[in-house]
One Martini backbone bead per residue (centre of mass of N, CA, C, O) as a GRO file, in nm:
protein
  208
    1UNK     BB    1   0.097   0.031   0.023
    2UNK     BB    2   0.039   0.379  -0.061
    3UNK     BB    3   0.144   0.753  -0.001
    4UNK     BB    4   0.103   1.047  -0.066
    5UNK     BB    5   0.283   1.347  -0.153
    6UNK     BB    6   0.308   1.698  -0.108
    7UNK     BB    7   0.566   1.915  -0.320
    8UNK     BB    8   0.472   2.169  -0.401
    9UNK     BB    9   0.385   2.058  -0.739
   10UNK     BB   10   0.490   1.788  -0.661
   11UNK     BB   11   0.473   1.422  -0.651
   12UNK     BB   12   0.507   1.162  -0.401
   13UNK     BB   13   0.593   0.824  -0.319
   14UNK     BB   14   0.526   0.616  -0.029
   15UNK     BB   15   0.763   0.344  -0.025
   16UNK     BB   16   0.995   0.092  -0.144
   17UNK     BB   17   1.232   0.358  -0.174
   18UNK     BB   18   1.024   0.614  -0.038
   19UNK     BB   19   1.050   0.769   0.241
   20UNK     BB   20   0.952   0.955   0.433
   21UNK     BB   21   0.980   1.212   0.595
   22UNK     BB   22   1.186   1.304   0.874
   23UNK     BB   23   1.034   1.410   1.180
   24UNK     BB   24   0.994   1.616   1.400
   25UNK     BB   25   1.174   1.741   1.697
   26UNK     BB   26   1.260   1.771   1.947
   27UNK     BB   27   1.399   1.995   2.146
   28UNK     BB   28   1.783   1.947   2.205
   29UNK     BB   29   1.931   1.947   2.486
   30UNK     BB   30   1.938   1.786   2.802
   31UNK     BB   31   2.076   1.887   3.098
   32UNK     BB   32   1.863   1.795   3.281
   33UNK     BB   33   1.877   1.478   3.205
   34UNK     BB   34   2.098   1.217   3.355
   35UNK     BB   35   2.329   1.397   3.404
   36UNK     BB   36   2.254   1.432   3.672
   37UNK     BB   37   2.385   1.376   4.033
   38UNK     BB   38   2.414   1.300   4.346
   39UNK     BB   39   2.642   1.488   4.480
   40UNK     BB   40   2.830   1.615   4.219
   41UNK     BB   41   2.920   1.891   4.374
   42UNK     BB   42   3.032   1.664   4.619
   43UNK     BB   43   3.406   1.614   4.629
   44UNK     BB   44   3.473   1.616   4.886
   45UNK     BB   45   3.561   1.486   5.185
   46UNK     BB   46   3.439   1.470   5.481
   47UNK     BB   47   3.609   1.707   5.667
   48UNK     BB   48   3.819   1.851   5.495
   49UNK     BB   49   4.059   2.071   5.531
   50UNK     BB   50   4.050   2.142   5.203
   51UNK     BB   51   3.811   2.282   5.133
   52UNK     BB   52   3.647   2.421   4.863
   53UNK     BB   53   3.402   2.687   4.756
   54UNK     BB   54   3.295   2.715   4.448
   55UNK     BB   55   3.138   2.972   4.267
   56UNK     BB   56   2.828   3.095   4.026
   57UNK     BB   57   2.780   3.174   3.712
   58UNK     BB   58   2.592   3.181   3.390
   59UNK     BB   59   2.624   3.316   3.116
   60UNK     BB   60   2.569   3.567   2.881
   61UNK     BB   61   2.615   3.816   2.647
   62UNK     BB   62   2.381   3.970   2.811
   63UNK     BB   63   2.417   3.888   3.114
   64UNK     BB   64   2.239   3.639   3.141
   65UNK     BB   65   2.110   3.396   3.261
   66UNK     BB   66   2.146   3.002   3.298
   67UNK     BB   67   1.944   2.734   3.389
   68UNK     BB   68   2.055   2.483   3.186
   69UNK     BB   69   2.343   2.408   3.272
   70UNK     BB   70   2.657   2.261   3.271
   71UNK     BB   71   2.923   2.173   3.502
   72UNK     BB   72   3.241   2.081   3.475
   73UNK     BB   73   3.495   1.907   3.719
   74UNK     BB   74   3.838   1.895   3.758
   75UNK     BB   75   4.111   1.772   4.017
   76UNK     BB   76   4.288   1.771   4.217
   77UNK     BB   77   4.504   1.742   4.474
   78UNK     BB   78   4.701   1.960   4.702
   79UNK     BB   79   4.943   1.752   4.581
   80UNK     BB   80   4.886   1.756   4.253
   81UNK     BB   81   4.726   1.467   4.232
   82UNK     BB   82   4.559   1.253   4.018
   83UNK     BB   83   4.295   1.101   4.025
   84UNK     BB   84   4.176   0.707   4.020
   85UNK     BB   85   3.922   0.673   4.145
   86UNK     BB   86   3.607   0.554   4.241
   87UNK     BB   87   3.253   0.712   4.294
   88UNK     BB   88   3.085   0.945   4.146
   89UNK     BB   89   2.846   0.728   4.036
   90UNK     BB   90   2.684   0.526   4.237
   91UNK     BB   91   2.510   0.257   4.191
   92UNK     BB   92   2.231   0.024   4.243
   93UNK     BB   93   2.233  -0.292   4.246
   94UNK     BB   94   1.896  -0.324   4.211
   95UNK     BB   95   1.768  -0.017   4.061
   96UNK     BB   96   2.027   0.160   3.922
   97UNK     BB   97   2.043   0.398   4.089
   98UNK     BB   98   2.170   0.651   4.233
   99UNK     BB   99   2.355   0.721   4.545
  100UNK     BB  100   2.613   0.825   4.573
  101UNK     BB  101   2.835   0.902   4.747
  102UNK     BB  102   3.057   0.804   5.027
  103UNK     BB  103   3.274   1.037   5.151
  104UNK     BB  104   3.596   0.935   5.073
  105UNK     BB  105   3.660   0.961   4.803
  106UNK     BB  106   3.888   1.119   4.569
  107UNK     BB  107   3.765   1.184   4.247
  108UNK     BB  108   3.779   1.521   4.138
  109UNK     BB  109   3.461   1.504   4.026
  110UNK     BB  110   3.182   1.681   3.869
  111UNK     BB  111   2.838   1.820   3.878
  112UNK     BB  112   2.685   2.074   3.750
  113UNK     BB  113   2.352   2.281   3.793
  114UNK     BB  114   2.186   2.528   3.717
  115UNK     BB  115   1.979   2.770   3.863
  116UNK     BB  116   1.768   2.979   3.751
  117UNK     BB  117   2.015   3.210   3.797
  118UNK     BB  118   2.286   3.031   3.724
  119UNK     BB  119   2.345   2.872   3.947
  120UNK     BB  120   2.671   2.725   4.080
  121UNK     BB  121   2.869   2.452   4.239
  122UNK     BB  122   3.178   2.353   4.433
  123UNK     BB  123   3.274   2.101   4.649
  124UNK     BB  124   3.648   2.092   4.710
  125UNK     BB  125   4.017   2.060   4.669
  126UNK     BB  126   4.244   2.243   4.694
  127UNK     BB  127   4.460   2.296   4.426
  128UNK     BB  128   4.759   2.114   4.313
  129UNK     BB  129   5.035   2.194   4.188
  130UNK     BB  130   5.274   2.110   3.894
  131UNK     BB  131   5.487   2.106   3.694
  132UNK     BB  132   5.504   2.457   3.726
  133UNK     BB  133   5.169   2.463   3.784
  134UNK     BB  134   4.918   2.594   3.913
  135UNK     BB  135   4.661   2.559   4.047
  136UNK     BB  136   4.397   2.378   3.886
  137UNK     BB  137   4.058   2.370   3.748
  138UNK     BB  138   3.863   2.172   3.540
  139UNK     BB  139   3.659   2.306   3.290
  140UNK     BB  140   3.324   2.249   3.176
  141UNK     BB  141   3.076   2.338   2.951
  142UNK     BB  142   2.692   2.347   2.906
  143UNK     BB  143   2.481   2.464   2.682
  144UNK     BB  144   2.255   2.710   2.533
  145UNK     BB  145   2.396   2.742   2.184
  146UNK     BB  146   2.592   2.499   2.169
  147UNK     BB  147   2.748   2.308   1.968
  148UNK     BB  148   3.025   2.328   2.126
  149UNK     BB  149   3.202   2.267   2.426
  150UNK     BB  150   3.334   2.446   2.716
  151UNK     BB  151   3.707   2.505   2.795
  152UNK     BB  152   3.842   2.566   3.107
  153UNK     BB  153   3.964   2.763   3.411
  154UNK     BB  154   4.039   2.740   3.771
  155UNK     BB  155   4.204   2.969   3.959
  156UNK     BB  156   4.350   3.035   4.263
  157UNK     BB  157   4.434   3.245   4.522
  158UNK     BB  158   4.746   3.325   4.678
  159UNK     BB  159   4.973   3.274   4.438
  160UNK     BB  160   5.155   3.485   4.281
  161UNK     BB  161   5.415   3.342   4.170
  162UNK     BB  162   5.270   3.087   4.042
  163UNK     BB  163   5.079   3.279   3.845
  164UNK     BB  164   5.349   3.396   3.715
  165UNK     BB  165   5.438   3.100   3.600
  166UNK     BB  166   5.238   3.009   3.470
  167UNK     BB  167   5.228   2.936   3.127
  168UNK     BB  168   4.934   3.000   3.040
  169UNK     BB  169   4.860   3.269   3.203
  170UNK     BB  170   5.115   3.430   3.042
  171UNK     BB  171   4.950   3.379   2.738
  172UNK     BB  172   4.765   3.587   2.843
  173UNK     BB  173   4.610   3.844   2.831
  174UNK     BB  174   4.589   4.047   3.059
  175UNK     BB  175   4.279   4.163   3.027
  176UNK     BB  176   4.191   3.849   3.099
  177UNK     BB  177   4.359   3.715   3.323
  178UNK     BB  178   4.100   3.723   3.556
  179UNK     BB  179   3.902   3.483   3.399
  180UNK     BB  180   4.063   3.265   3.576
  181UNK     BB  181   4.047   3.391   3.862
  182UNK     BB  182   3.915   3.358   4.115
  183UNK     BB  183   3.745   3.500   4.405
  184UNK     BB  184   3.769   3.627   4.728
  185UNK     BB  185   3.546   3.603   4.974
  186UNK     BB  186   3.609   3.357   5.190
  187UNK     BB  187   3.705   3.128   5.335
  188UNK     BB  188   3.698   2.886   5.127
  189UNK     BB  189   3.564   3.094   4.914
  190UNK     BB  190   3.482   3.107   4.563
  191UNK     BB  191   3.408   3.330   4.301
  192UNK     BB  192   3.274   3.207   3.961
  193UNK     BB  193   3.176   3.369   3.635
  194UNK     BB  194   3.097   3.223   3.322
  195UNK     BB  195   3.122   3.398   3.018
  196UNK     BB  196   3.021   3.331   2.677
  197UNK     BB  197   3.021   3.639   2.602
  198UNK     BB  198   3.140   3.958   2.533
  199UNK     BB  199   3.206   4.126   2.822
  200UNK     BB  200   3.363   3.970   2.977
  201UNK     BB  201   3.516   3.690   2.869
  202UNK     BB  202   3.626   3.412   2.874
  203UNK     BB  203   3.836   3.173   2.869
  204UNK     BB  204   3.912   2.961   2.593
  205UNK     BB  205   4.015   2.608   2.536
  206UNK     BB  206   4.207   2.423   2.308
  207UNK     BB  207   4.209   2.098   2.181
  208UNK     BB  208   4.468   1.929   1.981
   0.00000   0.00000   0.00000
């Protein structure tokens, strides 16, 4: 059985090897379904002397907040060794659902959603610098309108020698570098706002 299709002027008949047109899709994709996990945001050990805790929002070029972002952080430990163990995404061999960390082994990664306001957070233990590099979280962003995600990088102040000396950062315009490195609110307390394009556009870095 064929059915009939009309397009412009001429009409199509659609049977086999001649497949109807694939329907329109849902717009997607969605940063909030399947992909946050309970305690995602929480990656320190819980009581860790080194604890930090970084936040801020996602903007757009318009510097409007970006409510259904998320933030993906990798980190080293205090001593600048990058972790090896599992355990940041624990599933429940029964329900197959997520249980959350254990609050014991550091994992160095997390994933923060951003809230209704662009508002994402992190705690984590304060990353030590490593071969002439200053201690940094490495950043992915993912939003909407981002073709293809974006990795940047967040400096803690403190160490002012270290910051003058790490590669990177040396690399960058001053007039920008800046955009790497969180403001200190409070004890163990940092804020990062990443700005996705516009005036104080964060600096992006590309892996080739």
């Amino acid at each position: 059985m064929t059915q009939d299709t009309t397009a412009g002027t001429g009409t199509e008949t659609a049977g086999p090897g001649h497949p109807l047109p694939t329907p329109s899709h849902t717009i997607g994709p969605f940063y909030g379904y399947a992909l946050p996990f309970p305690g995602g945001e929480e990656i320190a050990p819980l009581g860790h002397p080194a604890t930090v805790t970084v936040h801020g929002r996602v903007l757009d070029g318009a510097g409007d907040p970006l409510p259904d972002a998320l933030v993906e952080v990798w980190g080293p430990d205090p001593d600048g060794n990058l972790p090896s163990v599992d355990g940041s995404m624990r599933r429940d061999p029964a329900s197959g659902g997520f249980t959350g960390r254990n609050g014991l082994e550091f994992t160095g990664f997390g994933r923060a959603q951003t809230d209704a306001d662009g508002h994402w957070y992190a705690r984590t233990l304060r990353p030590g610098g490593r071969g002439g590099n200053a201690g940094y979280l490495s950043v992915c962003v993912f939003a909407r309108g981002l073709l293809t995600h974006l990795f940047t990088r967040i400096y803690l102040p403190g160490d002012d020698a270290a910051l003058a000396a790490d590669p990177l950062l040396s690399r960058v315009d001053p007039e920008r570098r800046d955009t790497l490195i969180a403001v200190r609110e409070a004890d163990a307390t940092y804020r990062f706002d990443i700005r996705l394009q516009g005036e104080g556009e964060t600096v992006f870095l590309e892996f080739r």
